[in-house]
mmCIF file of C-alpha atoms and ligand atoms in Angstrom:
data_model
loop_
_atom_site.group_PDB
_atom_site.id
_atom_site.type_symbol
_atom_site.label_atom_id
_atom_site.label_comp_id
_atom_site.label_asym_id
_atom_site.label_seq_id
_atom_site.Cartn_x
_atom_site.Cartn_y
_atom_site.Cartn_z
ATOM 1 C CA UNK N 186 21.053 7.847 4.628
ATOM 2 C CA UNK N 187 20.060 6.051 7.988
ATOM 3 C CA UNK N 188 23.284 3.828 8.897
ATOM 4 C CA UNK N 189 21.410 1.015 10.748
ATOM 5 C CA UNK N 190 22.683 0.602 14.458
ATOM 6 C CA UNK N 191 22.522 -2.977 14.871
ATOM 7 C CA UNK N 192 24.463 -2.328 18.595
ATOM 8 C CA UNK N 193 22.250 -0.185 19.562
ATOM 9 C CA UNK N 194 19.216 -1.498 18.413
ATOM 10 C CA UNK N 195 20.471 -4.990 20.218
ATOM 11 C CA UNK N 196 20.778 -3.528 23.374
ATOM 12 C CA UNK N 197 17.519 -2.169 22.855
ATOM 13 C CA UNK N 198 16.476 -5.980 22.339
ATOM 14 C CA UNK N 199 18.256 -7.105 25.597
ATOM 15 C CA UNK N 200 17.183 -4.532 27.893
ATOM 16 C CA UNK N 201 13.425 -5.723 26.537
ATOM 17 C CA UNK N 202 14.072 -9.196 27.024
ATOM 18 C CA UNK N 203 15.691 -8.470 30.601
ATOM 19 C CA UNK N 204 12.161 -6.951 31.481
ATOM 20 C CA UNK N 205 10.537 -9.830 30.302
ATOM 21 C CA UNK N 206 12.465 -12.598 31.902
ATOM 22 C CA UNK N 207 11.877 -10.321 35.292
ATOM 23 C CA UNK N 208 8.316 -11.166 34.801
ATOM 24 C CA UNK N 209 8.702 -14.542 33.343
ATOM 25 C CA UNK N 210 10.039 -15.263 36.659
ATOM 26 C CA UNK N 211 7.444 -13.690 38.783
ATOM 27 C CA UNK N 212 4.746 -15.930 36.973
ATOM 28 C CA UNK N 213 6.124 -19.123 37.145
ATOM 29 C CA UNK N 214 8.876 -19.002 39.900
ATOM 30 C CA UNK N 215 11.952 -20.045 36.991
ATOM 31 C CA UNK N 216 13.239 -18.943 34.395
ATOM 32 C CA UNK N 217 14.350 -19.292 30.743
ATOM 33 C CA UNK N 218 17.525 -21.625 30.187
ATOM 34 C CA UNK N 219 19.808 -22.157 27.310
ATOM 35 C CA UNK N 220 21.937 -24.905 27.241
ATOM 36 C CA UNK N 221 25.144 -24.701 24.598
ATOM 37 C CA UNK N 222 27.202 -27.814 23.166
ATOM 38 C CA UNK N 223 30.793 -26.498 21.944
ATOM 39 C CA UNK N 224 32.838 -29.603 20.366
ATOM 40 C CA UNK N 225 36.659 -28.813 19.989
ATOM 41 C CA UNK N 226 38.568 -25.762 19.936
ATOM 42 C CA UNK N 227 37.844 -23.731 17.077
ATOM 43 C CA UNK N 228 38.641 -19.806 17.836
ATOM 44 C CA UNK N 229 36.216 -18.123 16.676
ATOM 45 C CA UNK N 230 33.014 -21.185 18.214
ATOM 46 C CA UNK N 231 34.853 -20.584 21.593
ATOM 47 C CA UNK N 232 34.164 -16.558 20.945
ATOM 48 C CA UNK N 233 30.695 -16.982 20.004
ATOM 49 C CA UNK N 234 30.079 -18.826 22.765
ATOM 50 C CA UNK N 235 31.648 -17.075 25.585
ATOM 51 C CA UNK N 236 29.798 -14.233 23.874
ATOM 52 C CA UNK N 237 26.496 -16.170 24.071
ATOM 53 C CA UNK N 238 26.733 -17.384 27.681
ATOM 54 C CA UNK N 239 27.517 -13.532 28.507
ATOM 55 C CA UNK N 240 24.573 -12.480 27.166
ATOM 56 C CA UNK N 241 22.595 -14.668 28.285
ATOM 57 C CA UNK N 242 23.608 -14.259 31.584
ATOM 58 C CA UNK N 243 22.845 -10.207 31.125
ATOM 59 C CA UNK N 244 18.890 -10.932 30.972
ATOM 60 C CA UNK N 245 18.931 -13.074 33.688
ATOM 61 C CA UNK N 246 18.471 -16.509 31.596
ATOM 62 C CA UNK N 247 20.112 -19.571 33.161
ATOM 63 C CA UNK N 248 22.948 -20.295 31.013
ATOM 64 C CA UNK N 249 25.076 -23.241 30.688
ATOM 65 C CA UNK N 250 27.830 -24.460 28.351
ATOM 66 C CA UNK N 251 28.817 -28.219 28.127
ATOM 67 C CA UNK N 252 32.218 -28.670 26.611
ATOM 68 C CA UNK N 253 33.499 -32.027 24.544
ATOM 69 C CA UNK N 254 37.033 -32.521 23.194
ATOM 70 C CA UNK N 255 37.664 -32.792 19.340
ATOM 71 C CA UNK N 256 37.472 -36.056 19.708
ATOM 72 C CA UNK N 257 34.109 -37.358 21.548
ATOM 73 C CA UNK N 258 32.025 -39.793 19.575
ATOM 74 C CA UNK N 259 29.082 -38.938 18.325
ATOM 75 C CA UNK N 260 26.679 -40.990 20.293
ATOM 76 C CA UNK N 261 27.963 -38.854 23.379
ATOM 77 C CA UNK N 262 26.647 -36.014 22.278
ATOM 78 C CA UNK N 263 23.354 -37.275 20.741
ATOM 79 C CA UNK N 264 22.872 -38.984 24.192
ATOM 80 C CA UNK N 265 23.788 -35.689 25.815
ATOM 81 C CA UNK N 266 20.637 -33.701 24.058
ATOM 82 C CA UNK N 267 18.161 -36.528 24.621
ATOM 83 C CA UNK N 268 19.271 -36.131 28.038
ATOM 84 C CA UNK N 269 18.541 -31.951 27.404
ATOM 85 C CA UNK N 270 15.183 -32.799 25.633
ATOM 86 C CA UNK N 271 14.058 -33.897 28.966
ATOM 87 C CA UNK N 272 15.621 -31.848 31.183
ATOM 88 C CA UNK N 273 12.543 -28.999 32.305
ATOM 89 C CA UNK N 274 15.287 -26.317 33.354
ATOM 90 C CA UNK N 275 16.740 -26.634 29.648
ATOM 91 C CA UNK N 276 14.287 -24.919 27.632
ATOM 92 C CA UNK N 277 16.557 -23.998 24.745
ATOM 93 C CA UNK N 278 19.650 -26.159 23.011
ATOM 94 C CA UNK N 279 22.110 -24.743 20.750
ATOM 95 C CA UNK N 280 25.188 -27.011 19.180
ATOM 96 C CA UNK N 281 27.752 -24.878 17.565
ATOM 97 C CA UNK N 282 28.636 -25.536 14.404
ATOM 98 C CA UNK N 283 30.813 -26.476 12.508
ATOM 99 C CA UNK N 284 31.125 -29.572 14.135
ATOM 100 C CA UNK N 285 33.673 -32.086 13.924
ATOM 101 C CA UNK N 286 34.123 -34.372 10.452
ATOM 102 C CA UNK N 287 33.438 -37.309 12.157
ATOM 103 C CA UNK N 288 29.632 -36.226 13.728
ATOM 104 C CA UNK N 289 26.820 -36.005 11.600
ATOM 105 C CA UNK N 290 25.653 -32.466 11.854
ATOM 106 C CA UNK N 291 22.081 -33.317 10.498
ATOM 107 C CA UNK N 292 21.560 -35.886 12.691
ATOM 108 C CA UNK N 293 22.564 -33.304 15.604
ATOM 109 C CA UNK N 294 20.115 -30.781 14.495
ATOM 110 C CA UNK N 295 17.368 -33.374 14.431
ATOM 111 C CA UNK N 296 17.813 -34.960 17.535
ATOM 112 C CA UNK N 297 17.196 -31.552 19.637
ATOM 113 C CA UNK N 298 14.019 -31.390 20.369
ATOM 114 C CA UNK N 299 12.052 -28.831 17.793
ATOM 115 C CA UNK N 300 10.683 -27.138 20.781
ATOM 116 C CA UNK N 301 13.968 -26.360 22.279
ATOM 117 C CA UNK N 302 16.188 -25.740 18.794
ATOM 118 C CA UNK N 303 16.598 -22.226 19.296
ATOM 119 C CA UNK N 304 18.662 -22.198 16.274
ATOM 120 C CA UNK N 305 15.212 -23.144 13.977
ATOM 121 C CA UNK N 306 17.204 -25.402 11.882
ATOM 122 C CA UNK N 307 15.584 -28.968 13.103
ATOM 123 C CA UNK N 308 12.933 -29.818 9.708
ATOM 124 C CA UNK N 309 10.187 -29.515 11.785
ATOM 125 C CA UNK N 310 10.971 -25.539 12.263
ATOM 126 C CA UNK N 311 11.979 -25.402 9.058
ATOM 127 C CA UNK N 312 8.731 -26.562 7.412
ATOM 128 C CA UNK N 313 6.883 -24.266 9.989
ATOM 129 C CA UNK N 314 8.336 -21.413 9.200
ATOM 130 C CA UNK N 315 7.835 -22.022 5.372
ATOM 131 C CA UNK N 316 4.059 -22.913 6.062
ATOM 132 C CA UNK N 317 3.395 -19.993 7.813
ATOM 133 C CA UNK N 318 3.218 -21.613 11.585
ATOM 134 C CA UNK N 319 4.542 -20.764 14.901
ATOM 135 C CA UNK N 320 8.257 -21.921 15.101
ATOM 136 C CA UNK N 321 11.876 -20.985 15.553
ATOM 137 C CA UNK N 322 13.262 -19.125 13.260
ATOM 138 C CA UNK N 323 17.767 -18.947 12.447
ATOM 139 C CA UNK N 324 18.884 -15.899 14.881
ATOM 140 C CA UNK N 325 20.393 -13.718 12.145
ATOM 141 C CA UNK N 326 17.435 -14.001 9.401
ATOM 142 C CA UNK N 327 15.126 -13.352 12.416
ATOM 143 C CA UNK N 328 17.636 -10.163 13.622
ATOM 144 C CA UNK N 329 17.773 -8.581 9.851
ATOM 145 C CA UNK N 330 13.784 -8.603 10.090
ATOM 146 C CA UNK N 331 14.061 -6.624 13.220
ATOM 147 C CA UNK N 332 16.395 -4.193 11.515
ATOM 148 C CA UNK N 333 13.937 -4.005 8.272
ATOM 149 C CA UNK N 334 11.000 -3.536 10.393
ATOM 150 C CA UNK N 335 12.704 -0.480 12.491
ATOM 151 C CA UNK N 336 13.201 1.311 9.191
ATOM 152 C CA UNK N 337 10.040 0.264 7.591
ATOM 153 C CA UNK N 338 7.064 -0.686 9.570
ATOM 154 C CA UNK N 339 4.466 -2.172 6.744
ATOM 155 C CA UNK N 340 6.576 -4.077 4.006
ATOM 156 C CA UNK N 341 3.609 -4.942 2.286
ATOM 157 C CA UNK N 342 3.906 -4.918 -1.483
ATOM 158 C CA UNK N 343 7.638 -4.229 -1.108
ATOM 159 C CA UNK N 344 9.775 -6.543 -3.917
ATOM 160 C CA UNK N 345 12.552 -7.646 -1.890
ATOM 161 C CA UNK N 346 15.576 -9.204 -3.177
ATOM 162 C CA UNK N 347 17.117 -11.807 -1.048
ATOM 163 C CA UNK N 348 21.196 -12.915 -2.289
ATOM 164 C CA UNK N 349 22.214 -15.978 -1.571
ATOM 165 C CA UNK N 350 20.402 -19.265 -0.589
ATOM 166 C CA UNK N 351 21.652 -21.081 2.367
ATOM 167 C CA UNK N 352 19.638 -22.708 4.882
ATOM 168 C CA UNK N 353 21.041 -20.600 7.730
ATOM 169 C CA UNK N 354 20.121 -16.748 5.947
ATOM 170 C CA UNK N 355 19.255 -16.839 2.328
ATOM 171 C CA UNK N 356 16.112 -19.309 2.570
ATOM 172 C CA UNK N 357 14.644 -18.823 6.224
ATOM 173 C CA UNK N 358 14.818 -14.612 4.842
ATOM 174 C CA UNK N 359 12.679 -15.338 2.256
ATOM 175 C CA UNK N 360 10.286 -16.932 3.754
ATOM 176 C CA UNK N 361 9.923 -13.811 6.978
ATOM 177 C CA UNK N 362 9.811 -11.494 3.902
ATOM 178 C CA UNK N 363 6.789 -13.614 2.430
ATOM 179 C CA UNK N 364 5.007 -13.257 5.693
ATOM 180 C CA UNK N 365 5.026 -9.953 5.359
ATOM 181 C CA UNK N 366 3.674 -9.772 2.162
ATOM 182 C CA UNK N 367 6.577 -8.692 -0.212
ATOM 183 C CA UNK N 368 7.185 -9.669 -3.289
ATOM 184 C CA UNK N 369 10.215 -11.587 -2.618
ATOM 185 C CA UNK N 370 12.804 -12.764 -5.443
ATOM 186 C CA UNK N 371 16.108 -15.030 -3.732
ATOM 187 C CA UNK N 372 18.894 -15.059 -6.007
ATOM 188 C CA UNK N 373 22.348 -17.227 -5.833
ATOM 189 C CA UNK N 374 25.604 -17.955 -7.724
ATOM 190 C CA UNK N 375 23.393 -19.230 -10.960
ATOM 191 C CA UNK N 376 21.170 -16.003 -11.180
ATOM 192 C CA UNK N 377 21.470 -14.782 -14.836
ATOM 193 C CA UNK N 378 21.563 -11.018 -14.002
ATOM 194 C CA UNK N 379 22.006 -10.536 -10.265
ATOM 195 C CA UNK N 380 22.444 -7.018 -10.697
ATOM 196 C CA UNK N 381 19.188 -6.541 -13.190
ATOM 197 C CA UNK N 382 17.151 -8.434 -10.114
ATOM 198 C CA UNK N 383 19.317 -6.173 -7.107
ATOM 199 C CA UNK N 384 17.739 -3.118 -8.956
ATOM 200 C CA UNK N 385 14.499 -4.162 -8.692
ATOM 201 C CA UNK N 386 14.591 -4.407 -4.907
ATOM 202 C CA UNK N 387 13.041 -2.120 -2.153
ATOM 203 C CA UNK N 388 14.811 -4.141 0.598
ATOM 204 C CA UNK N 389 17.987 -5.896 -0.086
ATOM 205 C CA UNK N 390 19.377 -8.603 1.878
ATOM 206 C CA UNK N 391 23.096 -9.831 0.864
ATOM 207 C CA UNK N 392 24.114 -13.322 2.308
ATOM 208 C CA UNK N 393 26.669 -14.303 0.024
ATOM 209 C CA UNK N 394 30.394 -14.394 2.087
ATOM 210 C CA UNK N 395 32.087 -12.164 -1.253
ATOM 211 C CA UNK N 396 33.401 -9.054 -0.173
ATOM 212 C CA UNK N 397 31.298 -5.932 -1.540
ATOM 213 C CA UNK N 398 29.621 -7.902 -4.598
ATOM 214 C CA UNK N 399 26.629 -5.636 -4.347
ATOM 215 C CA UNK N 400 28.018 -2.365 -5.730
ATOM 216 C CA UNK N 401 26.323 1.000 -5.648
ATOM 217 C CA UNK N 402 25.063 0.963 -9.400
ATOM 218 C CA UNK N 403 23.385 -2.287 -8.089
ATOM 219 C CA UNK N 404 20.812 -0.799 -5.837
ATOM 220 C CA UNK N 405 17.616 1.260 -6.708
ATOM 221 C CA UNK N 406 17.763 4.556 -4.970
ATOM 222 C CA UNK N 407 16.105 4.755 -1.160
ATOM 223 C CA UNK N 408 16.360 0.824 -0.686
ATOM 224 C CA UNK N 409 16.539 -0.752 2.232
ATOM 225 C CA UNK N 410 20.084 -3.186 2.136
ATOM 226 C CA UNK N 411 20.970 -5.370 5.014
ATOM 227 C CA UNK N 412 24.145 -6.849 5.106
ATOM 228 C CA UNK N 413 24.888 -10.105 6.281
ATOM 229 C CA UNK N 414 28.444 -10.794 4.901
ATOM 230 C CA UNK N 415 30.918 -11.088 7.380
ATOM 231 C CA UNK N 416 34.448 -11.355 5.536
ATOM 232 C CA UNK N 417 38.086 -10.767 6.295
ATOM 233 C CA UNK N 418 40.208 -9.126 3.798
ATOM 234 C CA UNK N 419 43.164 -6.516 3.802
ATOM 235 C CA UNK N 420 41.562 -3.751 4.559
ATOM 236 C CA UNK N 421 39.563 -5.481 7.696
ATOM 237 C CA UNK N 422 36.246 -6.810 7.835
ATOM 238 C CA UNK N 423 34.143 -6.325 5.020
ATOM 239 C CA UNK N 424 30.361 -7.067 4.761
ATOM 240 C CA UNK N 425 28.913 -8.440 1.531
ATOM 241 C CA UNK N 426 28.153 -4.716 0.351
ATOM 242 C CA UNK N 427 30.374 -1.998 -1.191
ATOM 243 C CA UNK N 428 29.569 0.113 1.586
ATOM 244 C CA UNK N 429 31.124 3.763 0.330
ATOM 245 C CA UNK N 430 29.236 3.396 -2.879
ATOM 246 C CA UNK N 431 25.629 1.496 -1.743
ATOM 247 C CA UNK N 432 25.738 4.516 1.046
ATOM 248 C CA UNK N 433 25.071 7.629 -1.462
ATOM 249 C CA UNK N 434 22.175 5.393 -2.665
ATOM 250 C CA UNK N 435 20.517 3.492 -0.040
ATOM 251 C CA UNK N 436 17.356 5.212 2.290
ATOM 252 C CA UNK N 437 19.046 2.534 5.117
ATOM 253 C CA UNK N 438 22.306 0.666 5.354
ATOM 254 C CA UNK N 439 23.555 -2.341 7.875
ATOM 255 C CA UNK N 440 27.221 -1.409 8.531
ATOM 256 C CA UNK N 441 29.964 -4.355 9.040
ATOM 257 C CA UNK N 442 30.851 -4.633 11.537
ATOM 258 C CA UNK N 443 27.857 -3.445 14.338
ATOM 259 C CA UNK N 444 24.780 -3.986 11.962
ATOM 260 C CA UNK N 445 23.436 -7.609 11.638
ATOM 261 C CA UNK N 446 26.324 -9.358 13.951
ATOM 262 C CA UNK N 447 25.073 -8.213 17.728
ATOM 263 C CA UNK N 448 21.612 -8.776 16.600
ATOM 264 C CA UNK N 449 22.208 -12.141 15.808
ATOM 265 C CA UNK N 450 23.000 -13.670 19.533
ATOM 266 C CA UNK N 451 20.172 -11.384 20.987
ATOM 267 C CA UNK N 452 17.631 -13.069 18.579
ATOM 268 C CA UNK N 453 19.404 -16.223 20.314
ATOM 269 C CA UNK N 454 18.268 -15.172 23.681
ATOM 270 C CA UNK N 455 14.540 -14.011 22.127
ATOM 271 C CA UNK N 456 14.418 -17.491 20.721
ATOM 272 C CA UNK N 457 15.127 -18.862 24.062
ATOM 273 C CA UNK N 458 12.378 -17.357 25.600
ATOM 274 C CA UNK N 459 9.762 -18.443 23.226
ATOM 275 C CA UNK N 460 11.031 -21.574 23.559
ATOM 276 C CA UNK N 461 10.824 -21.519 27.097
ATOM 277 C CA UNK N 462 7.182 -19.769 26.631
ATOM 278 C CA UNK N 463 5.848 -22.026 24.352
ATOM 279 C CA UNK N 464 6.350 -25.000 26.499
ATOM 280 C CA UNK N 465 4.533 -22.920 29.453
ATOM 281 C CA UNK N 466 1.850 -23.215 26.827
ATOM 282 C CA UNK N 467 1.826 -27.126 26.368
HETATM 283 P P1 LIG I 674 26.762 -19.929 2.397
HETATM 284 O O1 LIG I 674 26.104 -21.059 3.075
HETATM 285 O O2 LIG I 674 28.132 -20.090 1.848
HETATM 286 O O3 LIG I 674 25.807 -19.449 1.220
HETATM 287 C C1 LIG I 674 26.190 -18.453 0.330
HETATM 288 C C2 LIG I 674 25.109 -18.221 -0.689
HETATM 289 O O4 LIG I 674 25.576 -17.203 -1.572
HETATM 290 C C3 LIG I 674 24.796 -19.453 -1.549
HETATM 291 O O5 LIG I 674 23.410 -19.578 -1.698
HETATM 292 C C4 LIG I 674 25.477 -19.147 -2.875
HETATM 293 O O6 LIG I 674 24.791 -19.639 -4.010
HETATM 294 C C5 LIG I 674 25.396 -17.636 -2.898
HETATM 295 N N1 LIG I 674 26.423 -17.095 -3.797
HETATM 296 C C6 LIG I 674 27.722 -17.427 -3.872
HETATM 297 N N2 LIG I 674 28.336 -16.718 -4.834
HETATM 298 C C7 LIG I 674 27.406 -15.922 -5.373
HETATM 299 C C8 LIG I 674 27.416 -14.950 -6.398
HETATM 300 N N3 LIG I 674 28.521 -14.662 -7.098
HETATM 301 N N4 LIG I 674 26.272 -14.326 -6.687
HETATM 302 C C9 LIG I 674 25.142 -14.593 -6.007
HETATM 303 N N5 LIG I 674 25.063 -15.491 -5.012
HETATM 304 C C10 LIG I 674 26.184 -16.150 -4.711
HETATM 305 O O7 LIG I 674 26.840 -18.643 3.327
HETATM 306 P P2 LIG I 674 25.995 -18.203 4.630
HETATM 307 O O8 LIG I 674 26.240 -19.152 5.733
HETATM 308 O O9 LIG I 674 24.595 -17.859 4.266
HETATM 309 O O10 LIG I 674 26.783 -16.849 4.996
HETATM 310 C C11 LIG I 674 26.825 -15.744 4.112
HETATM 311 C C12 LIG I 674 27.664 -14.656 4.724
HETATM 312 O O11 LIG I 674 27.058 -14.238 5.943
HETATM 313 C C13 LIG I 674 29.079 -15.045 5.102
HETATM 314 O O12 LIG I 674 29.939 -13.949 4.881
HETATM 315 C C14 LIG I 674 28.997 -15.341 6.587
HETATM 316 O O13 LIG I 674 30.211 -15.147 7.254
HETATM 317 C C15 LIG I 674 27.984 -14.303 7.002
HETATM 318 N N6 LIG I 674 27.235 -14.609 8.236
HETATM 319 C C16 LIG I 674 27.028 -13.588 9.098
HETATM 320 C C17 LIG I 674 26.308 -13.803 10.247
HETATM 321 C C18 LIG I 674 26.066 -12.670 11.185
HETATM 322 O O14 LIG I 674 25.712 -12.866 12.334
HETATM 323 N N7 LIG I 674 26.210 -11.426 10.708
HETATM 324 C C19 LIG I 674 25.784 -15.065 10.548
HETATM 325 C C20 LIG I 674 25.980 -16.082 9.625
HETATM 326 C C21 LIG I 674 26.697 -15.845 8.462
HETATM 327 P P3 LIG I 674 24.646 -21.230 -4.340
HETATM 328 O O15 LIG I 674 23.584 -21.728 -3.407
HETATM 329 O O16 LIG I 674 24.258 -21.249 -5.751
HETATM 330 O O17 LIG I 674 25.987 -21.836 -4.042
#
């Protein structure tokens, strides 16, 4: 079984991305810049983003993090990325979520510009990504494709199995699976007989938040399973797979932690750059 280094194969990413924002910066004399909104003091968003602005700052990107209380309305912060959306040295905007009750997070995530939402949650990405078009895409979908494709280089004809169905993993998933041509079946909490449709998979991705639902007798033998789950229990942090069991099956296994997690915030950074390469473009 090939236990999936997501660490390792995210420092891989950054040391890549380092080169490239070496050269982005020869060329055009600046470089990429991601600008993060964190709202409040929620633990875990002030890890994240102290993780972020780290690595950011590791591939040379221009980082910056702009910090509201609990409290700030929400006009000051819809004011504050229209004032992002046409800053030139800003080439990608992230808001943490969750947000605050009182601030509407849709309205956030539409009013960043969809050429600087490195997150690929603003509709416009959205509907790109589902048609097929150049666009963001959500950092951890976009990092479990990376892990897929270093296992498996031609997915074509593969029947992947996607579990769960949220805008943030589950859908955009499905639709990088599409583009490459597998057969792609998402399942969520109605599915009549998850485990009936986990068998059938080649590549499994879990993105569900219950600890170990997808059990060893669930998964054909030599699949591919990614897990996304990230989820605290007794024993620790748990991913979404029964990891013991799925790992006497499985050709290739995420493990939790140190397989999808670190690639998420260096698909944050790779975003970033596109971003910042795309509007080189316009
Ligand atoms: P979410 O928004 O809560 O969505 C969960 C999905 O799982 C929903 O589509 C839900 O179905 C489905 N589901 C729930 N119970 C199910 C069941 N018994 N059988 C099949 N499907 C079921 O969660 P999320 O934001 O996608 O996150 C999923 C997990 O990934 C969490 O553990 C989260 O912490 C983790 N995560 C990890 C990273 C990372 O960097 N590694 C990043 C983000 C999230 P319905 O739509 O029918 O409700």
């Amino acid at each position: 079984m090939i236990l999936i280094d997501g660490k390792k194969a995210a420092a891989e990413l950054r040391e890549e991305l380092k080169k490239e924002v070496a050269e982005l910066k020869n060329k055009y004399n600046k470089v990429p810049g991601l600008t993060v909104i964190l709202i409040g003091e929620l633990a875990p968003s002030k890890i994240y983003v102290k993780n972020k602005e780290k690595s950011a700052n590791e591939v040379g990107l221009k980082s910056e993090v702009i910090r509201y209380p609990e409290t700030v309305e929400e006009i000051t912060v819809l004011e504050k990325i229209d004032e992002l959306n046409n800053d030139d040295t800003v080439s990608g905007i992230l808001v943490q979520l969750p947000l605050p009750k009182h601030i509407d997070k849709q309205k956030v995530i539409e009013a960043i510009s969809p050429g600087k939402d490195v997150d690929g949650f603003h509709p416009m990405n959205v509907g790109n990504l589902s048609s097929g078009y150049e666009s963001s895409v959500p950092c951890t979908p976009l990092g479990c494709y990376l892990l897929i494709k270093k296992i498996e280089t031609n997915l074509s004809g593969k029947k992947a199995v996607v579990v769960g169905r949220s805008n943030l993993n589950g859908k955009p998933m499905t639709q990088l699976l599409l583009k490459e041509n597998c057969t792609v079946t998402i399942t969520h909490s109605k599915t009549a007989d998850l485990k009936g449709e986990c068998l059938k998979g080649d590549i499994i991705v879990a993105a569900v938040g219950i600890p170990e639902l997808v059990k060893g007798d669930w998964v054909k033998k030599d699949a591919i399973v990614i897990d996304v789950g990230i989820n605290k229990t007794e024993k620790g942090i748990v991913g979404d797979v029964a990891f013991d069991e799925v790992s006497k099956v499985a050709k290739a296994l995420t493990p939790v932690p140190g397989g999808v997690g670190p690639m998420t915030i260096a698909c944050l950074l790779k975003n970033t750059i596109e971003c910042f390469k795309r509007s080189q473009k316009n």
